[in-house]
Tab-separated table of C-alpha atoms in Angstrom:
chain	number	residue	atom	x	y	z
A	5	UNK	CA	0.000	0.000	0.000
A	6	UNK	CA	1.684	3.022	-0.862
A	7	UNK	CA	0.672	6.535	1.264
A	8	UNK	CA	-0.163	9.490	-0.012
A	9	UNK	CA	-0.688	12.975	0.830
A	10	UNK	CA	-2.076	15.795	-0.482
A	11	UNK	CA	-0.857	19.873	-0.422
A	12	UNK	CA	-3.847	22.061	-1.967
A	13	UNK	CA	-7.141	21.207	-1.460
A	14	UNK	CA	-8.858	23.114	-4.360
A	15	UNK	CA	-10.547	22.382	-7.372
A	16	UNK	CA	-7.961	20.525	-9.103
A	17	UNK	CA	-7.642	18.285	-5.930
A	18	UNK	CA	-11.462	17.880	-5.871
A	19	UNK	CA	-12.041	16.972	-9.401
A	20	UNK	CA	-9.124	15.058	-10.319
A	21	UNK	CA	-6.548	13.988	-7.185
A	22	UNK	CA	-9.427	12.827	-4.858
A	23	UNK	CA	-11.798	10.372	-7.213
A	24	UNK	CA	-8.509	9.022	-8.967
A	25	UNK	CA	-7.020	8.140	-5.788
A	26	UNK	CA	-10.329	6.735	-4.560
A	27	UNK	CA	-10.363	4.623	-7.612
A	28	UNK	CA	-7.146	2.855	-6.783
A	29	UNK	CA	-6.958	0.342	-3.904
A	30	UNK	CA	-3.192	0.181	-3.746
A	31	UNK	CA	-3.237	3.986	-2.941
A	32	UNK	CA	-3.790	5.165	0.650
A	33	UNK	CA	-4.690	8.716	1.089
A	34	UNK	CA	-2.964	9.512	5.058
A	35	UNK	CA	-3.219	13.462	5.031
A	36	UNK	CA	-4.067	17.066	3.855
A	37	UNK	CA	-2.866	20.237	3.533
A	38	UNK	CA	-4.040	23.412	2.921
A	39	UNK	CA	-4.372	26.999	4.201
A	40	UNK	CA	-8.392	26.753	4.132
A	41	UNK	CA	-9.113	24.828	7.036
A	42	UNK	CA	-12.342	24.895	6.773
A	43	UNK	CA	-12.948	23.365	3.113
A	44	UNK	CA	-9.850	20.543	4.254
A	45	UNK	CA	-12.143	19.673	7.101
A	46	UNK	CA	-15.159	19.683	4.788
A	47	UNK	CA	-13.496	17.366	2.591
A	48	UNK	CA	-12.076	15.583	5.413
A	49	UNK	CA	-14.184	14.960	8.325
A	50	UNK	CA	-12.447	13.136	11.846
A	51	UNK	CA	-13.904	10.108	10.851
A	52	UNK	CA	-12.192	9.967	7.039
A	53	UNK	CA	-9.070	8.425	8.957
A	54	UNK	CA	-7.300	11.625	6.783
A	55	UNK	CA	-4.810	14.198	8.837
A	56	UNK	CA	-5.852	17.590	8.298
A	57	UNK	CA	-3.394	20.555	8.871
A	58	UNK	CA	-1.955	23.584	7.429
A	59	UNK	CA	1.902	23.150	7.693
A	60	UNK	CA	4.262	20.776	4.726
A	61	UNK	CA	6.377	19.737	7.685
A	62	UNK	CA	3.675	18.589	9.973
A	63	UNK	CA	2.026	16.958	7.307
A	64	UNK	CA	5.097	15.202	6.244
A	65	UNK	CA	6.218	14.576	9.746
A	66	UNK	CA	2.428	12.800	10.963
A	67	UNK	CA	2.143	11.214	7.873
A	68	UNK	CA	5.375	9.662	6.605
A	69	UNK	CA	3.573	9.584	3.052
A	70	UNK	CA	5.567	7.877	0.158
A	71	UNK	CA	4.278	10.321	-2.313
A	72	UNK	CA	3.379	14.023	-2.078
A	73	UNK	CA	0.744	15.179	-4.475
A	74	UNK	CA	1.139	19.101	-4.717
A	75	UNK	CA	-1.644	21.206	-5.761
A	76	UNK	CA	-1.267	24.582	-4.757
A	77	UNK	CA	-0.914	27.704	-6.903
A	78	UNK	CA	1.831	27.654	-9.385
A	79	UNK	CA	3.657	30.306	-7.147
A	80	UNK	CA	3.896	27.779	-4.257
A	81	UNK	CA	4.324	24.597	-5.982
A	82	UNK	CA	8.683	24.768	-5.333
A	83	UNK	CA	8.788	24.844	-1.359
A	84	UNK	CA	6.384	21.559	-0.279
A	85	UNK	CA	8.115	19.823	-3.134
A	86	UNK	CA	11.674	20.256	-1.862
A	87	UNK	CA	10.993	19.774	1.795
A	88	UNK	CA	9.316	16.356	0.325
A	89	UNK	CA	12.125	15.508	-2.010
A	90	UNK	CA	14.224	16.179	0.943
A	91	UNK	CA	12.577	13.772	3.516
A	92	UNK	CA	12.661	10.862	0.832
A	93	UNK	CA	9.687	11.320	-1.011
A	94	UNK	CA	8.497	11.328	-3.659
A	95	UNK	CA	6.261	14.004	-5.462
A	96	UNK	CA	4.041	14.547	-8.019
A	97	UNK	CA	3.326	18.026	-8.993
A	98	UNK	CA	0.593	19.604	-11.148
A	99	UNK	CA	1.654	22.111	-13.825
A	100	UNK	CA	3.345	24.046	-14.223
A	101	UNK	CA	6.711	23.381	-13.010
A	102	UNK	CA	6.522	26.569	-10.956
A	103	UNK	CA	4.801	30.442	-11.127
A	104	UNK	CA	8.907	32.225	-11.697
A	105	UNK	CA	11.309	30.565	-14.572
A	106	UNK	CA	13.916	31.412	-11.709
A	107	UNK	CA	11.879	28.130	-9.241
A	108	UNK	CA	11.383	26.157	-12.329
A	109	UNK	CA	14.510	26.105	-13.182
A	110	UNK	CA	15.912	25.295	-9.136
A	111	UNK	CA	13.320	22.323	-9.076
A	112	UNK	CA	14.448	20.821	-12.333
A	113	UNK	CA	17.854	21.216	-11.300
A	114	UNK	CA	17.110	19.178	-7.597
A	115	UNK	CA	15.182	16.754	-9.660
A	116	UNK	CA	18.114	16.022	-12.638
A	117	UNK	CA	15.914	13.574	-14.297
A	118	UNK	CA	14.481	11.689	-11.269
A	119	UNK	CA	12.005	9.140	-12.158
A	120	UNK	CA	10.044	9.651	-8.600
A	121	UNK	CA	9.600	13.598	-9.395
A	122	UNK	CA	6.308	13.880	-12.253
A	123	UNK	CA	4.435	16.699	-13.253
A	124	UNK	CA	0.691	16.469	-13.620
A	125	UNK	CA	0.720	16.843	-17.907
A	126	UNK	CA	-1.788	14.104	-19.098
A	127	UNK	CA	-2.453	14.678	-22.439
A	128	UNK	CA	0.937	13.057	-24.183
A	129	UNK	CA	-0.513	9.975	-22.694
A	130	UNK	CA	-3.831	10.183	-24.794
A	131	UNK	CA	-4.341	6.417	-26.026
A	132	UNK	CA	-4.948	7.779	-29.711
A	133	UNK	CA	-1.704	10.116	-29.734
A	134	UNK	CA	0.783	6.981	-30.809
A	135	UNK	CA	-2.051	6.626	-34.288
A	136	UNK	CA	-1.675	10.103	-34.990
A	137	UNK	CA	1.857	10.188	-34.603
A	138	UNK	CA	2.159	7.716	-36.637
A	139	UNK	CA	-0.027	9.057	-39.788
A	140	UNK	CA	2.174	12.280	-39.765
A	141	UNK	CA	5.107	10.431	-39.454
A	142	UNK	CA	4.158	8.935	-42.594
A	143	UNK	CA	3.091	12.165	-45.029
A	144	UNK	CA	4.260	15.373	-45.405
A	145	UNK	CA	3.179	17.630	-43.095
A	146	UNK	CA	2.287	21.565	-44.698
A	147	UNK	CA	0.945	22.989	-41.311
A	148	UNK	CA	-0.179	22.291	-37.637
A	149	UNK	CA	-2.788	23.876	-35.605
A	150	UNK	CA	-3.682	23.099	-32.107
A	151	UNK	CA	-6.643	24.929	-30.902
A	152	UNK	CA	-7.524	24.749	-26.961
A	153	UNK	CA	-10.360	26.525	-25.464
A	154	UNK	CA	-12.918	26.888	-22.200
A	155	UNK	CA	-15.260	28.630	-20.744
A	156	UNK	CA	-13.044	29.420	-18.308
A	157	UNK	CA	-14.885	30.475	-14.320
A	158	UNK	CA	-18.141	29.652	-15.734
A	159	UNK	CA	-16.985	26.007	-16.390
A	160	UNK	CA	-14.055	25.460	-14.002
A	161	UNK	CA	-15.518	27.534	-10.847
A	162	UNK	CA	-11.723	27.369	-8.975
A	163	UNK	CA	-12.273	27.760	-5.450
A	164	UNK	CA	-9.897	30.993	-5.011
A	165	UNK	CA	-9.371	33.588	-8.198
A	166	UNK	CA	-5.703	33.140	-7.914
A	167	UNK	CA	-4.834	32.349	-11.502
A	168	UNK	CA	-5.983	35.726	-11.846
A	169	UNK	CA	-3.186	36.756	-10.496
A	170	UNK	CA	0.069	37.284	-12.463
A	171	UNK	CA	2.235	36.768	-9.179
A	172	UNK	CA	0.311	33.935	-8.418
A	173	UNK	CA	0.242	32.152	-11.091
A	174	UNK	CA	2.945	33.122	-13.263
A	175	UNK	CA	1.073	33.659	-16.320
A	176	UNK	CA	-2.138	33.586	-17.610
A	177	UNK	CA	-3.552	31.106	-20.842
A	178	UNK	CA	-0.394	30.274	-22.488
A	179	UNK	CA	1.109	29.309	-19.163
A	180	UNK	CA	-1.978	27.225	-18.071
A	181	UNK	CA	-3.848	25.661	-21.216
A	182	UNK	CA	-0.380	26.425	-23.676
A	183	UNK	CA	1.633	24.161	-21.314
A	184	UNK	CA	-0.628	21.359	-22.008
A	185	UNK	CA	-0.871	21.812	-26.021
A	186	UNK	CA	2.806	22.881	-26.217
A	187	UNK	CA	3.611	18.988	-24.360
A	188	UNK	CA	1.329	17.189	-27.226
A	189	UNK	CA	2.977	19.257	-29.955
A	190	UNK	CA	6.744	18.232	-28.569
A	191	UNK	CA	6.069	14.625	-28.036
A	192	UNK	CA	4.786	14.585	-31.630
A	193	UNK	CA	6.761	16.767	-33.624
A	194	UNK	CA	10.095	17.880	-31.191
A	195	UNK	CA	11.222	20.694	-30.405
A	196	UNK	CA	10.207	24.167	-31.636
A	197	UNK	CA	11.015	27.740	-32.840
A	198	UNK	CA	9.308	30.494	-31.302
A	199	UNK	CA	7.816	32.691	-34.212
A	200	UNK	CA	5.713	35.214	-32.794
A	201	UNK	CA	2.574	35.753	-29.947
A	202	UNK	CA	0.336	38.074	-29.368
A	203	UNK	CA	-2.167	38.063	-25.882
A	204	UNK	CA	-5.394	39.570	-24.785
A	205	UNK	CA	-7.878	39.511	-22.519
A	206	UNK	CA	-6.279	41.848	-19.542
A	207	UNK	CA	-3.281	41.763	-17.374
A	208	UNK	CA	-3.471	38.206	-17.323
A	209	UNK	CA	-3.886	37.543	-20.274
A	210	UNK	CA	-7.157	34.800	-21.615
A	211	UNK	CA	-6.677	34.782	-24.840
A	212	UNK	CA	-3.371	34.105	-26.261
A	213	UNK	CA	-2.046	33.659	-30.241
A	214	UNK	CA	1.493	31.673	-30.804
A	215	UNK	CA	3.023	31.257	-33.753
A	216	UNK	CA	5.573	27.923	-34.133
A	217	UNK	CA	7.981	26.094	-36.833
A	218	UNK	CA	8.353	22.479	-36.235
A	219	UNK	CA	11.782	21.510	-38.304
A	220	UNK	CA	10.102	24.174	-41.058
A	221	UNK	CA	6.664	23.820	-40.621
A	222	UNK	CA	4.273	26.291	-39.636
A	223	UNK	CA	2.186	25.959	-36.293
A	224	UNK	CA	-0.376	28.184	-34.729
A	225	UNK	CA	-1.523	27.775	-30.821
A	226	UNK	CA	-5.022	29.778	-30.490
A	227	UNK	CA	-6.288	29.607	-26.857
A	228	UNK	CA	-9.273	31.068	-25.199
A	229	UNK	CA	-10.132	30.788	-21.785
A	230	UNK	CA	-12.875	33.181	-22.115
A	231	UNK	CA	-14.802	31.067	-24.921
A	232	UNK	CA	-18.378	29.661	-25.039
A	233	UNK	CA	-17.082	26.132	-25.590
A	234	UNK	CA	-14.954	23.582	-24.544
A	235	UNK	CA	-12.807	22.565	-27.687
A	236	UNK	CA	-9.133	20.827	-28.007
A	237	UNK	CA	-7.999	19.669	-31.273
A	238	UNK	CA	-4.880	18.806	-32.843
A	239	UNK	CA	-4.927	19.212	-37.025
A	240	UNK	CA	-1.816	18.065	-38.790
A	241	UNK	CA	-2.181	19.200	-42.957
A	242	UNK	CA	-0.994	17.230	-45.709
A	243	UNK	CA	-1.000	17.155	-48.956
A	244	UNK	CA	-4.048	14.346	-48.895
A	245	UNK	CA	-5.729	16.359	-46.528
A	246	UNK	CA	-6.052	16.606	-43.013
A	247	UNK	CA	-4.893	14.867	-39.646
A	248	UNK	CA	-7.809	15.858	-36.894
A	249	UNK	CA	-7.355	14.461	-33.181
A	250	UNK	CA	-9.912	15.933	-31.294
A	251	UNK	CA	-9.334	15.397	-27.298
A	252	UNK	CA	-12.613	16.534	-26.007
A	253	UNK	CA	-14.893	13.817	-28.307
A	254	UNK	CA	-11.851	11.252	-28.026
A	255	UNK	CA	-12.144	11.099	-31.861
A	256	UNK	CA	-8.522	10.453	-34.154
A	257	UNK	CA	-9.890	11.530	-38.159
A	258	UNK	CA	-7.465	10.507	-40.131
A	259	UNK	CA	-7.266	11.944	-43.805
A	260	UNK	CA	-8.216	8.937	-45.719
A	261	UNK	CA	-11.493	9.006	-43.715
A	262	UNK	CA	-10.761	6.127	-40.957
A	263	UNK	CA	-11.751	7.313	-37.630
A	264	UNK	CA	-11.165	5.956	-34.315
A	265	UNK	CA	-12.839	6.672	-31.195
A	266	UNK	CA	-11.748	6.437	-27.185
A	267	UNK	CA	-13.574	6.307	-24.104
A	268	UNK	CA	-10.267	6.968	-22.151
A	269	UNK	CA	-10.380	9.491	-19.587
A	270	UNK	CA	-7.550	11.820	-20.486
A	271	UNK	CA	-7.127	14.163	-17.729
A	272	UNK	CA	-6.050	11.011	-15.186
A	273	UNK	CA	-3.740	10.060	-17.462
A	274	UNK	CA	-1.076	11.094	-15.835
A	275	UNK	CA	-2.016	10.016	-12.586
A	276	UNK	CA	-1.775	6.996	-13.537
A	277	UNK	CA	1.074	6.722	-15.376
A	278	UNK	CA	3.434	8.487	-12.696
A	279	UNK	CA	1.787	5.634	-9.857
A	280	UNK	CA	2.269	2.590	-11.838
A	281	UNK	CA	5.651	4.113	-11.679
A	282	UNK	CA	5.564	4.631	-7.808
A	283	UNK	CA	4.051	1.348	-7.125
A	284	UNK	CA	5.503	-0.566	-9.762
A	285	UNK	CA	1.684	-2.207	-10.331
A	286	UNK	CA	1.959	-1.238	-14.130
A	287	UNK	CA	3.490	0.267	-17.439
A	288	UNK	CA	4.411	3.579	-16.552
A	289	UNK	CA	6.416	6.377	-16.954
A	290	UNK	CA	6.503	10.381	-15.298
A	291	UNK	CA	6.678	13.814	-16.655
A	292	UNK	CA	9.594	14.779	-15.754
A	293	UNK	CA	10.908	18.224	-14.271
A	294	UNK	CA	13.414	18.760	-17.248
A	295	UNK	CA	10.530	18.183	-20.027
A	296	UNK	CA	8.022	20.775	-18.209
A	297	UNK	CA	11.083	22.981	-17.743
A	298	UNK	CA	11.579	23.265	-21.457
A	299	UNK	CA	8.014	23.782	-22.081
A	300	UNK	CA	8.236	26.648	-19.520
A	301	UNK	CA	10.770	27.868	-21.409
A	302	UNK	CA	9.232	28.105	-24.557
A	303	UNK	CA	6.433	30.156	-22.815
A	304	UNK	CA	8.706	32.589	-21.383
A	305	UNK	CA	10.325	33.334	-24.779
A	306	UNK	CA	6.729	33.806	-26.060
A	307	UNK	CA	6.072	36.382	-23.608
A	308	UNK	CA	8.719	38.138	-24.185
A	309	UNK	CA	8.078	38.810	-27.514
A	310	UNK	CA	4.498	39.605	-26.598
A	311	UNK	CA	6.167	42.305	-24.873
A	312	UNK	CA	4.940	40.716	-21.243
């Protein structure tokens, strides 16, 4: 049985962490911690068995977890994941690496490639990913575009507005939904150059424009977290036509007309990936810190030339 515990009780705990974990009978949850005691003893009550605090060190110390699942705001992702790393274990951290290039860069560093140190990016394990690589692997490709959007607080509903803030949370769209696309758009076509970006939507920005090459080929990123619908595709063009992978109906159209459908639950992905790693109960692999420092990376260039 391997013990977890939990820093950052929010949404993202609530929605994802807490029903995966549920799901998985090799996984004991053994405490919480966040600086809303009231919603961590909400979610917790005496009776769950769960420790319930506010402190990283008391929660490690009472808990003796083997993993550390950290879901606080990007600006306080670096300090619980060192003081874990530090007592022995190990951590899995939701995206992105951290809120300042400057902590990203530290934790990555710690980490050097440590295969009990993931970040929460699910998508690259999408079970339909591998067929699309494949079919652009095999053509020509003339252009890519990966469009991401949401409805943003009328969907999500995050328990605190601090993604709002730039200090916060580092960034606004292209940090949070471009850090997912920009990790599908790597794993399938490597590394890219950084044409151009433009943002709006306010201070933090919701709306966000980049412009790619992928060894020579042209890529746009559009993202909207101020939208009226929930869309994520991935279109690859060819010369036969086009490549569609759309995440949100789990649908791979491929340009001769063949299409192939999942019923895979992308966003755990991840989850379960990094603890088949951790408990050794399965094929897995991690995320790790070097990869979402690179994608971090890419981001910051963006906003520089976006004038941010």
């Amino acid at each position: 049985m391997i013990r977890v515990a939990i820093i950052g009780c929010g949404r993202v705990c609530q929605r994802y962490h807490l029903p995966f974990l549920a799901s998985r009978p090799d996984l004991e949850l053994v405490g919480a911690c966040d600086r809303d005691p009231e919603r961590t003893a909400g979610l917790f009550p005496a009776e769950s068995g769960v420790w319930v605090g506010d402190s990283v060190r008391e929660l490690l110390e009472r808990t003796r977890p083997d993993v550390l699942t950290v879901c606080t705001p990007n600006n306080d992702h670096l300090a619980p994941a060192l003081a874990a790393l530090t007592a022995g274990v190990a951590v899995l951290c939701e995206k992105p690496l951290a809120a300042r290039i400057d902590q990203a860069r530290l934790l990555a560093a710690r980490t050097n490639g440590d295969p009990l140190f993931g970040v929460n990016l699910p998508y690259r394990f999408h079970d339909l990913l591998p067929a699309f690589t494949a079919a652009v692997r095999d053509t020509v490709v003339t252009g890519i575009e990966f469009t991401m959007s949401t409805p943003g607080d009328r969907l999500w509903r995050a328990c605190t507005p601090w993604h709002r803030d730039r200090g916060l949370a580092g960034g606004g769209v292209l940090l949070d939904l471009g850090t997912h696309a920009l990790d599908v758009l790597v794993t399938v076509f490597g590394p890219p150059k950084v044409d151009g970006c433009s943002l709006s939507g306010g201070a933090v920005e919701e709306r966000a424009e980049l412009r790619l090459t992928f060894d020579g080929v042209p890529a746009v990123l559009l993202l909207d977290r101020a939208a009226r619908t929930v869309a994520m595709t991935l279109t690859a063009h060819t010369p036969a036509g086009a490549h569609v992978l759309d995440f949100r109906r789990g649908e791979l159209r491929l340009a001769d007309g063949t299409v192939q459908v999942s019923g895979q639950r992308p966003e755990l992905a991840a989850l379960t990936a990094f603890f088949n790693t951790v408990t050794g109960s399965g094929p897995g692999t991690v995320v790790t810190a070097g990869e979402a420092l690179a994608l971090q990376e890419i981001v910051i260039t963006a906003y520089r030339l976006a004038g941010v």
